[in-house]
Every structure is written in C-alpha cells, then in structure tokens.
Amino acid sequence: MRKTAATMLSVLVIAAATLFPPARAEAIDAWGIAAQALGVLGAYHSALGAVLALGNDVSAQVQSERQDIAENGRARNARDIELVDGIMERLVQDGDYVLRVNSLPFTWAVTDSAVFNAACYPTDYVTINRGLIRGLDGNVDELAAVLGHEMTHGIRQHSAHNYAKAAAQFYGMSFLNMNFGLMDWNKLNALVGYSVAKNVTLPTEYEADEGGFRIMTSAGFNPGGGAAAMARMGYYLTYVTQDLQEYQDPTQKDLPQDDFSDHPATERREAKLAGFMTDYSAGHVTVTDRKTVCIDGTPLLTVTWTDDDYDNSQENAYLVAGALARAFHDYDRAEDWHLVLTRDGGATLGGDPRVNELLVYFLAKERAGERLIVLVRDAYAGEAASGAREKLLTAEKMRADARAAELAEVENADAKAIKKIRENSDAYSDYGDSVRALALMERVFSSPHDDSRALSHVIRARAYAVQGDTAQAMADADKGVADDPKDVYTWLNRSDVRRMLGDRDGALADALKAIETDAKNPYGYLIAAELYDEMENAAEAQEFFKKLYAVEPKAIERIPDEYLEAVDKRAYAKRMKDKETARAEREKEIREKLKEKSRPADGNTD
C-alpha cells in the first residue's frame, strides 16, 4: 500500500549511491561514451537478473517470511489470520491472472505490526500487517482489493524491473555528471530519486491498482471494494494514524498533480478505481458526491453511515454501487437479476448475498426497490442503442486474449525453465509444502518441453508423499522408475518416497539399486547409511558412511559424530575442537550478559 518492497528496493539504490559519490571523470571520447552506455545497460540487466533470480528461489521465499516474522512478529489474533487466509486463498485460486514462468506461487503471512501496510516481496511472499486489517476494519472486499494490488506487483515482477530501472537511471545520470559536471551530487541524488518515484514506481502503482481490481472481481469480490478501500485509507491516514510517516495532510489532497510520493494520491486512486467499477458495470453504475448511487446518471439512493465511530458513507456508497456493478456485469438481461420487491419497500436479487448485503439494506432503508426495478429495466433497454454491453464484452475479450497469450508463453517455456519449475517443486516438498509443490508440477506436466518425464513423476511422487497420499505417491514413483530405470535419480527419489511413507526396507532396496546404477553418486550411500542407522544396524551404517566419504569428501558434514571418528579421525578431532570453542564462546557471552545485568544502573561498583 504505502510502501511496497518494490519501492524500498528502488530507494536502496539511491540511498547507497549517496554515501560515496564517484569522482568526476576528466576526459571523454566516443569509445568512452559507448562504454558508459554499455555500463548503464549492463547495470540494468545485472540488477534485473539478480532480483528475478531471487524471485524464483524457494529458499529465498521461505527466508522472506522468516525475516519478516522475526522483525515484525506473527499476528496473534486467530480471526485476523483466518480472514486473510480466506481472502488470499480465494484470490490465488479463483483470480484471473497468469504467473510468469520464472515466478513462484504466492505465500503470505499476517504480522503483528501496527503499521497500516501490506507488501509483496520479489519472491511473491505477501506480508499483511494487522495494522492494515484494523485500518480497513476487517472489510473483506477492501482487503481483497489491497491484496490483489500486492499480488499484481508480484505477477508483473515490479520489484525486479523497478530496481533495475532505478539502477540504470542512477548510473546513467552519474555518467553524465562525471563527464560534464552538471550539478552537485546531492542535487543529482534528489533528481534521480524524484525521477524514479514519478517515472518508475508511480506507474507500477497505478498498474497494480488496476491489476488488483481485475483479480479481486474475477474471484467474486465486490467491485466497489477498491474505491471503498481508498476512501477508508484516506480517512485513516488523515484522522486515525499516530505514525507521522503515514500521515496524509488534508490540505494537500487537491493538488494538480501527484506530490513527491512514489504512490499516487489517495483521491486519484479512489477515482480511478471507481472508474474501473463503472466500466465493469457496462457503464451503468456511478457514485456522485461519494454518497449517491446512480444508474445511467439517475439517482437510485443516497447512503448514510453505518459505523458508530466515523462517517463511512463513502465506503458504503462504493460497496452498494459495487453490488449493482457485479449484477450488471454478470447478467445480460434484467430478468436474470431475479429482482423481488419486499414488504418494506426494498428488493432482493440473485447473486452472492454477502456482496449484496449493503445494497439490500439501503434499498429497504430508502424504500428504493421499485425504483431499482425500473432503472435496471431501462438500462438494459438502452444498451442496444448505446452499445454498452458490446463495449464491455469487447474489452473483456481483449483481456482474455492477453491472458491466453501469457498462458501459452508459460506452457511453451523451454526445457531449462521447466527444469527449474520442477526443482522448485522439489524444494517445496523439502519444506513440507505439498500444495505449492503439486501446483508447480501441474505446470511441468502441461509442458511439451519436459526433458525427463520419468524424473517429473518421481518428483511429483515426493509431493504426494508429503501430502500423505500413499497411493498417488507410489503410482508416480513406480511410473518414474519404470520409464527410466537408468536414471539414478528415479531410484533415489523413489527411495525417499518409500522412506517418507515408512517403508524402510523398500527405501533401502532402492538406495542400493541407485548405487548399482551410478556408483559415483553420493546420495545412494547417504540414504543407505541413514536408513541402516534408523534400523539400528550401526555396522552397516558405518560402512556406508565410509563409502559416502570416499565418493564425496565434502559430504563430511552429513556424517554424525558417532560415525565420523571411524571415517576420519583428524576430521573428528577438528569437529570436536570447533564445538568446544563454540561452547566456550557461548558461555563467555552468557557470563558477560549476566554481568551486565547485575551492574548497578549508575555504574557504581562500590
């Protein structure tokens, strides 16, 4: 929302540059210009490649969450966690989007931070602060809009591209300044920072707003949720927050352009999101004065506030309008609304009762049921002349075609990319995440460029084993071995599958078969040694740990203390010495901390 991981990465480039401004170059020639141009291009591609690689690394994704939780704490409110989990699962599963071939499936967590914020890391890890949930009063549709916004940052890989563009802009302008001395370095840094905010980060924020709208509406949430969230955010940042960095000055709301922030002005975002909602309704639904809901320009009803603590009329207006927009979008005829007048002068309609809840409430409160029926009937009657429905369908077909092209690109990814997806699936299994492991294997099996279907079967078998599906796990594992018994990794992975499922004898047989298939591969010896140890056969375990060490000396760290002495006495002695040194250092650190705690506050030791 206010400060995403993408913007923080851009800031890092500029901040780092301010510490050590480069010396001015004394001369320049044509070759120098060419070299510097290549330097800027190289900086861009280097930065882009580094962050994209980070974003396609499962371990980095796991570390993203761990570091976030270590810094901000995990939320303790079970309802907050359940709320966010439900929204994210629905967005991820039902939202209309395509992850790029070098992107990871989304993960997320709710932190205990009170800051009004959410962010998407380059690794597609989404962090949601409890402060955001409180600030939006736990409204499902408003949260869905915000989280869809953050997902779009991940889908479009904004962090990587913004970081690379920021680096390129800084280096490019630095080269000019070194050659021509255009300005002092502090001014240069300020200029680059402003340029990055306005020309790099700001456009991606608008793109994320629209992308979030598309994702949340396709997942069935209220189309008015985005505009409502902006209305709520504007109030919160002006009148509620105690954080000066979040505060939004109400006197700066009507500036002719966005200010120096790298995020659009809240009011502009609200207006754009309200416009998306109107377009979604085939142009029929609008909100005037942020309170009156209209159909084709004719007022239907004016909402009031329903919150005891503040005037939430603006939110209510957008959510009521959003329910109407969804109906106009989903139904091609007035009859499909199934509108029924109620005794209190209101009306009911088909669709999601949760999305329609506020609409039904205000229809009754304003006794506007009959008016709605007339306005809806007239709206559809006028579509033939206005072409509104045709315009909506054309726009949606264009978006669908774009998604189809993106999906085709993913499905036609080369063998190298598919291999990386398979490796990422295996990594998720290592972390015990069968859901994402299996999701990635769906991509692998849908590709015509899988270079080893046999290996894909055994990797998917591991995911099924993590899930606890014995039948599917063994079916895939057996298929992989049968298809390519000469590949040592089919045997190794089936061994691992059997081990996870509790079949140690079968796992050991496969490990020994792996050794027979490729005597130079260390993993067969390692698995066999560990299995013998688990089966309390120390002699055989010792023998296979020796064989492991002979094949791969670097695997010494995998050999337990009780077996290492017989394998390599010198290595064993060094390990014991290192452990003793580490133990002594820890004890010293503990003593110093205890001494510090016992020291009087005034420093007097008398």
XYZ file of C-alpha atoms in Angstrom:
606
model
C 0.000 0.000 0.000
C 2.021 2.994 1.219
C 5.453 1.434 0.873
C 5.945 -1.775 -1.034
C 9.018 -3.942 -1.323
C 9.355 -2.642 -4.886
C 9.711 0.949 -3.736
C 12.083 0.041 -0.935
C 14.409 -1.667 -3.410
C 14.421 1.433 -5.587
C 15.219 3.596 -2.586
C 18.121 1.325 -1.685
C 19.808 2.069 -4.994
C 19.627 5.811 -4.448
C 20.474 5.676 -0.747
C 23.554 3.570 -1.338
C 24.714 5.950 -4.017
C 24.594 8.974 -1.731
C 27.217 7.537 0.588
C 30.116 7.582 -1.833
C 29.656 9.916 -4.834
C 32.047 8.881 -7.618
C 34.889 11.139 -8.669
C 34.410 13.259 -11.775
C 35.959 11.936 -14.978
C 38.448 14.281 -16.626
C 38.061 13.293 -20.273
C 35.614 11.655 -22.599
C 35.694 10.318 -26.138
C 33.482 8.257 -28.440
C 34.753 4.994 -27.007
C 34.105 6.292 -23.515
C 30.539 7.187 -24.409
C 29.970 3.719 -25.832
C 31.484 2.064 -22.769
C 29.345 4.131 -20.449
C 26.209 3.360 -22.456
C 27.020 -0.323 -22.193
C 27.649 0.201 -18.494
C 24.134 1.558 -18.000
C 22.658 -1.306 -19.998
C 24.802 -3.754 -18.074
C 23.696 -2.267 -14.762
C 20.077 -2.657 -15.812
C 20.400 -6.278 -16.922
C 22.582 -7.223 -13.970
C 20.150 -5.772 -11.443
C 17.154 -7.236 -13.256
C 18.684 -10.692 -13.479
C 19.692 -10.707 -9.822
C 16.240 -9.831 -8.494
C 14.434 -12.119 -10.950
C 16.666 -14.983 -9.814
C 15.858 -14.148 -6.200
C 12.171 -14.184 -7.063
C 12.459 -17.698 -8.462
C 14.205 -19.189 -5.428
C 12.043 -21.158 -2.986
C 14.605 -20.852 -0.198
C 14.622 -17.072 -0.634
C 10.832 -17.057 -0.438
C 10.894 -19.028 2.803
C 13.552 -16.699 4.184
C 11.433 -13.681 3.196
C 8.705 -14.831 5.544
C 11.097 -15.830 8.311
C 12.853 -12.463 8.257
C 9.552 -10.595 8.132
C 8.187 -12.521 11.110
C 11.461 -12.128 13.005
C 11.252 -8.358 12.527
C 7.519 -7.777 12.992
C 6.250 -10.842 14.843
C 3.463 -13.159 13.779
C -0.088 -11.939 14.339
C -1.677 -13.421 17.441
C -5.298 -12.792 16.514
C -6.627 -16.037 15.026
C -9.548 -14.221 13.392
C -7.210 -11.901 11.503
C -5.209 -14.852 10.217
C -8.331 -16.773 9.228
C -9.742 -13.699 7.477
C -6.613 -13.089 5.407
C -6.134 -16.785 4.640
C -9.669 -16.992 3.273
C -9.229 -13.918 1.082
C -5.792 -14.891 -0.233
C -6.809 -18.468 -0.963
C -9.767 -17.221 -2.961
C -7.690 -14.655 -4.857
C -4.962 -17.190 -5.622
C -7.310 -19.986 -6.679
C -10.097 -18.066 -8.434
C -8.443 -14.846 -9.592
C -7.845 -14.329 -13.309
C -4.079 -13.998 -13.666
C -1.084 -15.864 -15.040
C 2.141 -16.297 -13.107
C 5.200 -15.934 -15.292
C 7.340 -18.971 -15.889
C 10.059 -17.657 -13.562
C 7.697 -16.733 -10.724
C 6.815 -18.694 -7.611
C 3.317 -19.405 -6.268
C 2.207 -16.844 -3.697
C 2.781 -17.317 0.007
C 1.664 -14.922 2.727
C 1.594 -14.209 6.441
C -0.088 -11.775 8.821
C 2.371 -9.896 11.017
C 1.880 -8.241 14.382
C 2.960 -4.833 13.072
C 0.554 -1.981 13.788
C 1.633 -0.113 10.631
C -1.095 0.339 8.005
C 0.643 -1.614 5.259
C 0.923 -4.671 3.065
C 3.701 -5.503 0.612
C 4.761 -8.107 -1.916
C 8.390 -9.207 -1.815
C 10.274 -10.076 -5.034
C 9.787 -13.720 -4.009
C 5.958 -13.461 -4.235
C 5.688 -13.503 -0.466
C 2.916 -11.128 0.620
C 3.147 -9.607 4.080
C -0.019 -8.208 5.662
C 0.204 -6.156 8.846
C -2.514 -6.383 11.464
C -2.498 -2.570 11.264
C -3.901 -2.814 7.741
C -6.652 -5.180 8.854
C -7.573 -2.844 11.702
C -7.349 0.217 9.483
C -9.780 -1.306 6.968
C -11.964 -2.587 9.803
C -11.595 -6.139 8.518
C -13.718 -5.424 5.433
C -13.389 -8.439 3.143
C -13.791 -6.613 -0.170
C -11.475 -3.748 0.738
C -8.803 -6.189 1.882
C -9.270 -8.212 -1.309
C -8.590 -5.088 -3.372
C -5.413 -4.311 -1.419
C -4.136 -7.885 -1.562
C -4.954 -8.120 -5.263
C -2.901 -4.942 -5.695
C 0.063 -6.566 -3.941
C -0.330 -9.751 -5.960
C -0.127 -7.689 -9.145
C 3.243 -6.354 -8.019
C 4.372 -9.973 -7.854
C 2.700 -11.104 -11.079
C 4.229 -8.217 -13.040
C 7.578 -8.607 -11.235
C 7.572 -4.917 -10.391
C 10.272 -5.238 -7.733
C 12.812 -6.585 -10.206
C 12.005 -4.187 -13.025
C 11.738 -1.114 -10.790
C 15.021 -1.947 -9.094
C 16.778 -2.409 -12.432
C 15.355 0.810 -13.880
C 16.337 2.719 -10.756
C 19.892 1.398 -11.003
C 20.090 2.280 -14.696
C 18.769 5.803 -14.122
C 21.249 6.472 -11.372
C 24.237 5.135 -13.277
C 23.227 6.905 -16.463
C 22.845 10.292 -14.803
C 26.016 9.694 -12.790
C 27.973 9.151 -16.009
C 26.642 12.410 -17.411
C 27.526 14.243 -14.241
C 31.026 12.785 -14.140
C 31.646 13.915 -17.696
C 30.019 17.333 -17.694
C 29.662 18.327 -14.030
C 26.037 19.336 -14.464
C 25.202 19.624 -10.762
C 26.417 18.698 -7.302
C 25.859 15.124 -6.193
C 23.199 15.909 -3.599
C 21.047 17.566 -6.241
C 21.709 14.670 -8.593
C 20.548 12.169 -5.983
C 17.397 14.189 -5.363
C 16.704 14.417 -9.095
C 17.212 10.690 -9.619
C 15.045 9.904 -6.603
C 12.241 12.063 -7.952
C 12.626 10.571 -11.428
C 12.439 7.025 -10.072
C 9.377 7.839 -7.969
C 7.494 9.514 -10.818
C 8.692 7.565 -13.862
C 9.294 4.098 -12.424
C 7.394 3.425 -9.213
C 4.305 5.587 -9.708
C 3.191 3.945 -12.990
C 3.529 0.491 -11.451
C 1.298 1.555 -8.555
C -1.442 2.511 -10.990
C -0.891 -0.772 -12.825
C -1.147 -2.661 -9.537
C -4.412 -0.888 -8.691
C -5.958 -1.995 -11.971
C -4.485 -5.482 -11.739
C -5.791 -5.831 -8.205
C -9.250 -4.794 -9.382
C -9.216 -7.447 -12.124
C -8.031 -10.169 -9.770
C -10.491 -9.428 -6.969
C -13.509 -9.054 -9.247
C -12.708 -12.247 -11.139
C -12.505 -14.012 -7.771
C -16.041 -12.876 -6.935
C -15.428 -9.953 -4.581
C -17.372 -6.685 -4.625
C -16.138 -4.449 -7.496
C -16.549 -1.408 -5.253
C -14.009 -2.749 -2.763
C -11.038 -0.921 -4.277
C -12.598 2.549 -4.255
C -14.030 1.873 -0.787
C -10.559 0.900 0.455
C -9.118 4.173 -0.844
C -11.898 6.150 0.843
C -11.218 4.345 4.096
C -7.459 4.747 3.711
C -7.802 8.485 3.134
C -9.731 8.839 6.383
C -7.370 6.589 8.330
C -4.182 8.303 7.162
C -5.578 11.745 7.957
C -7.542 11.292 11.164
C -6.569 7.998 12.802
C -2.904 7.145 12.335
C -0.423 8.081 15.044
C 2.511 7.465 12.696
C 3.897 10.684 11.206
C 5.292 8.776 8.230
C 1.770 7.609 7.363
C 0.030 10.941 7.967
C -1.711 12.474 4.948
C -2.168 16.251 5.075
C -5.793 17.064 4.119
C -4.676 20.401 2.637
C -2.625 18.528 0.018
C -5.469 16.438 -1.370
C -6.404 18.584 -4.363
C -3.009 19.304 -5.874
C -2.967 19.495 -9.698
C -0.581 16.522 -9.834
C 0.725 13.745 -7.628
C 3.129 15.024 -4.990
C 6.685 13.826 -4.405
C 5.469 10.460 -3.128
C 6.119 7.314 -5.127
C 2.443 6.388 -4.634
C -0.479 8.110 -6.366
C -2.615 10.491 -4.320
C -5.298 8.525 -2.496
C -8.123 10.551 -4.069
C -6.837 9.859 -7.577
C -6.642 6.164 -6.829
C -10.182 6.248 -5.483
C -11.425 7.975 -8.644
C -9.624 5.534 -10.947
C -10.906 2.503 -9.063
C -14.427 3.937 -9.124
C -13.980 4.306 -12.878
C -12.981 0.647 -13.202
C -16.144 -0.246 -11.295
C -18.262 1.829 -13.677
C -16.654 0.208 -16.714
C -17.224 -3.203 -15.122
C -20.951 -2.399 -14.937
C -21.097 -1.705 -18.695
C -21.032 1.984 -17.824
C -24.311 1.942 -15.922
C -23.293 2.485 -12.277
C -21.691 5.623 -10.860
C -21.328 7.346 -7.498
C -21.788 11.111 -7.257
C -20.645 13.234 -4.322
C -19.258 9.982 -2.855
C -22.712 9.222 -1.411
C -25.352 8.961 -4.121
C -25.522 5.798 -6.208
C -26.797 6.309 -9.755
C -27.818 4.095 -12.661
C -27.237 5.754 -16.028
C -26.968 9.089 -14.232
C -30.300 8.783 -12.420
C -30.050 8.658 -8.605
C -31.152 5.358 -7.096
C -30.430 6.114 -3.446
C -28.156 8.087 -1.146
C -26.358 6.122 1.531
C -25.706 7.112 5.123
C -23.133 5.956 7.610
C -23.378 2.629 9.402
C -20.271 2.843 11.593
C -20.545 4.078 15.167
C -17.061 5.604 15.139
C -16.920 7.608 11.915
C -18.862 8.558 8.796
C -18.302 5.624 6.447
C -20.843 6.812 3.878
C -18.244 6.891 1.109
C -17.329 3.252 1.671
C -20.988 2.275 1.790
C -21.685 4.110 -1.467
C -18.949 2.241 -3.327
C -19.921 -1.131 -1.876
C -23.603 -0.593 -2.760
C -22.591 0.546 -6.239
C -20.240 -2.424 -6.489
C -23.069 -4.875 -5.869
C -25.043 -3.251 -8.696
C -21.962 -3.276 -10.923
C -21.492 -7.003 -10.388
C -25.097 -7.693 -11.343
C -24.875 -5.566 -14.499
C -21.632 -7.338 -15.374
C -22.804 -10.875 -14.699
C -26.312 -10.698 -16.160
C -27.138 -9.987 -19.800
C -30.848 -9.332 -19.139
C -32.874 -7.550 -16.483
C -34.805 -10.766 -15.811
C -31.603 -12.511 -14.765
C -31.381 -10.288 -11.688
C -34.417 -12.068 -10.191
C -35.478 -8.836 -8.513
C -38.288 -9.242 -5.982
C -39.960 -6.385 -4.106
C -40.103 -6.729 -0.334
C -42.762 -5.531 2.109
C -40.509 -2.809 3.466
C -40.217 -1.179 0.042
C -36.861 -2.687 -0.742
C -35.898 -5.531 -3.039
C -33.850 -8.700 -3.135
C -31.810 -10.015 -6.039
C -29.816 -13.049 -7.070
C -26.088 -13.413 -6.645
C -23.784 -13.517 -3.642
C -25.731 -12.488 -0.502
C -22.563 -11.158 1.122
C -21.791 -8.861 -1.825
C -25.433 -7.722 -1.934
C -25.843 -7.208 1.815
C -25.402 -3.420 1.938
C -27.387 -2.912 -1.264
C -30.362 -4.822 0.137
C -30.086 -2.896 3.420
C -30.168 0.534 1.769
C -32.860 -0.453 -0.720
C -35.093 -1.182 2.255
C -33.959 1.864 4.212
C -34.629 4.202 1.278
C -37.645 2.211 0.030
C -35.956 2.154 -3.373
C -36.878 -1.342 -4.543
C -39.389 -0.308 -7.183
C -37.087 2.449 -8.414
C -34.302 -0.106 -8.864
C -36.510 -2.386 -10.939
C -37.445 0.476 -13.268
C -33.866 1.742 -13.621
C -32.477 -1.729 -14.318
C -35.141 -2.402 -16.945
C -34.484 0.936 -18.647
C -30.713 0.418 -18.524
C -30.880 -2.838 -20.451
C -33.413 -1.379 -22.863
C -30.933 1.335 -23.790
C -27.949 -0.953 -24.365
C -28.790 -1.707 -27.972
C -28.536 1.965 -28.864
C -25.552 2.785 -26.642
C -23.554 -0.353 -27.412
C -22.590 -0.548 -23.732
C -22.830 -4.327 -23.472
C -20.894 -4.845 -26.681
C -18.188 -2.485 -25.458
C -17.897 -4.413 -22.190
C -17.682 -7.775 -23.953
C -15.064 -6.462 -26.391
C -12.881 -5.145 -23.574
C -13.163 -8.400 -21.664
C -12.313 -10.437 -24.752
C -9.172 -8.366 -25.233
C -8.122 -9.059 -21.657
C -8.952 -12.751 -22.030
C -6.885 -12.951 -25.212
C -3.969 -11.296 -23.431
C -4.217 -13.820 -20.587
C -4.383 -16.679 -23.089
C -1.219 -15.409 -24.759
C 0.538 -15.184 -21.389
C -0.561 -18.716 -20.531
C 0.616 -20.027 -23.897
C 4.008 -18.441 -23.277
C 4.253 -20.218 -19.933
C 3.138 -23.553 -21.361
C 5.673 -23.248 -24.189
C 8.583 -22.409 -21.905
C 11.861 -24.065 -22.837
C 13.279 -27.161 -21.168
C 15.582 -25.118 -18.929
C 12.665 -23.168 -17.470
C 10.607 -26.325 -16.964
C 13.527 -27.982 -15.206
C 13.714 -25.018 -12.817
C 9.985 -25.319 -12.092
C 10.500 -28.998 -11.279
C 13.395 -28.115 -8.970
C 11.231 -25.522 -7.227
C 8.508 -28.116 -6.750
C 11.037 -30.432 -5.145
C 12.184 -27.599 -2.877
C 8.603 -27.004 -1.714
C 8.388 -30.706 -0.852
C 11.583 -30.326 1.180
C 9.833 -27.575 3.156
C 6.729 -29.734 3.597
C 4.549 -27.625 1.269
C 2.782 -30.183 -0.906
C 0.159 -27.713 -2.165
C 2.650 -25.493 -3.981
C 4.816 -28.451 -4.960
C 1.876 -30.067 -6.737
C 0.772 -26.760 -8.265
C 4.160 -26.378 -9.924
C 4.128 -29.965 -11.145
C 0.868 -29.218 -12.946
C 2.839 -26.695 -14.971
C 5.557 -29.232 -15.662
C 3.153 -31.915 -16.867
C 1.300 -29.441 -19.089
C 4.526 -28.560 -20.894
C 5.661 -30.238 -24.125
C 9.266 -29.387 -23.228
C 9.745 -31.513 -20.122
C 13.168 -33.086 -20.660
C 12.550 -36.001 -18.276
C 9.004 -37.142 -17.706
C 10.295 -40.021 -15.594
C 12.030 -37.624 -13.220
C 8.911 -35.460 -13.117
C 6.890 -38.470 -11.985
C 9.192 -39.214 -9.053
C 9.387 -35.536 -8.059
C 5.596 -35.363 -8.048
C 5.609 -38.597 -6.062
C 7.565 -36.817 -3.323
C 4.923 -34.082 -3.200
C 2.161 -36.671 -2.881
C 4.139 -38.386 -0.113
C 4.404 -35.078 1.763
C 0.644 -34.709 1.319
C 0.168 -38.203 2.751
C -1.366 -39.686 -0.398
C 0.327 -43.091 -0.427
C -1.451 -44.463 -3.492
C -0.677 -41.486 -5.739
C 2.874 -41.248 -4.409
C 3.702 -44.876 -5.175
C 1.923 -44.800 -8.533
C 4.054 -41.858 -9.657
C 7.250 -43.259 -8.126
C 6.777 -46.644 -9.807
C 5.972 -44.947 -13.111
C 9.154 -42.892 -12.957
C 11.379 -45.896 -12.247
C 9.687 -47.976 -14.939
C 10.061 -45.226 -17.551
C 13.765 -44.630 -16.920
C 15.493 -47.205 -14.694
C 18.895 -45.992 -15.914
C 18.451 -42.592 -14.275
C 19.857 -42.848 -10.760
C 17.546 -40.079 -9.558
C 14.418 -42.104 -10.257
C 15.715 -44.723 -7.801
C 16.879 -42.122 -5.290
C 13.557 -40.298 -5.297
C 11.519 -43.487 -5.031
C 13.748 -44.454 -2.118
C 12.946 -41.131 -0.474
C 9.223 -41.580 -1.154
C 9.224 -45.024 0.444
C 11.181 -43.686 3.384
C 8.649 -40.881 3.932
C 5.839 -43.425 3.782
C 7.523 -45.616 6.411
C 8.741 -48.413 4.115
C 12.391 -48.582 5.196
C 13.079 -51.951 3.594
C 11.784 -50.757 0.234
C 13.665 -47.477 0.614
C 16.903 -49.324 1.355
C 16.442 -51.610 -1.644
C 16.011 -48.573 -3.908
C 19.050 -46.837 -2.382
C 21.179 -49.901 -3.088
C 19.780 -50.027 -6.625
C 20.768 -46.370 -7.048
C 24.344 -47.238 -6.033
C 24.331 -50.083 -8.536
C 23.074 -47.698 -11.235
C 25.647 -44.969 -10.520
C 28.382 -45.813 -8.033
C 29.758 -42.267 -8.167
C 26.564 -40.605 -6.961
C 26.884 -39.938 -3.212
C 23.175 -39.812 -2.372
C 22.634 -43.559 -2.553
C 25.332 -44.116 0.077
C 23.943 -41.332 2.263
C 20.377 -42.662 2.187
C 21.544 -46.231 2.803
C 23.733 -45.131 5.731
C 20.916 -43.131 7.322
C 18.445 -45.971 6.828
C 20.786 -48.508 8.426
C 21.228 -46.081 11.325
C 17.444 -45.745 11.695
C 17.186 -49.546 11.630
C 19.852 -49.685 14.411
C 22.359 -51.521 12.243
C 25.408 -49.477 13.254
C 27.933 -51.672 11.460
C 26.284 -51.272 8.053
C 25.639 -47.585 8.716
C 29.343 -47.140 9.485
C 30.307 -48.940 6.285
C 28.095 -46.800 4.077
C 29.188 -43.555 5.729
C 32.758 -44.588 4.877
C 31.717 -45.206 1.273
C 29.956 -41.843 1.189
C 33.134 -40.101 2.366
C 35.217 -41.944 -0.203
C 32.925 -40.875 -3.042
C 32.348 -37.309 -1.833
C 34.663 -35.943 0.895
C 32.630 -32.708 1.023
C 29.734 -34.730 2.446
C 31.581 -34.981 5.749
C 29.098 -32.583 7.377
C 26.353 -35.161 6.802
C 28.188 -37.798 8.838
C 27.070 -37.912 12.507
C 29.649 -37.605 15.284
C 29.262 -41.224 16.356
C 30.374 -42.427 12.919
C 32.858 -39.736 11.939
C 35.723 -40.884 14.166
C 35.931 -44.215 12.345
C 35.691 -42.440 8.982
C 38.310 -39.706 9.537
C 39.931 -39.286 12.960
C 41.505 -35.946 12.074
C 38.183 -34.521 10.869
C 36.507 -35.852 14.009
C 39.105 -34.196 16.256
C 38.679 -30.883 14.439
C 34.895 -31.043 14.762
C 35.134 -31.727 18.497
C 37.604 -28.856 18.923
C 35.345 -26.489 16.969
C 32.377 -27.493 19.097
C 34.340 -26.906 22.282
C 35.457 -23.487 21.048
C 31.895 -22.542 20.137
C 30.656 -23.754 23.520
C 33.280 -21.681 25.331
C 32.356 -18.582 23.333
C 28.666 -19.032 24.144
C 29.422 -19.452 27.835
C 31.584 -16.327 27.781
C 28.811 -14.361 26.082
C 26.291 -15.556 28.674
C 28.605 -14.581 31.548
C 29.113 -11.117 30.073
C 25.368 -10.606 29.687
C 24.739 -11.709 33.273
C 27.498 -9.406 34.475
C 25.966 -6.514 32.534
C 22.533 -7.166 34.062
C 23.935 -7.279 37.592
C 25.828 -3.981 37.194
C 24.153 -1.013 39.016
C 22.359 1.468 36.772
C 24.575 4.347 37.961
C 27.712 2.404 37.079
C 28.958 2.477 40.687
C 30.671 -0.796 41.562
C 31.457 0.147 45.182
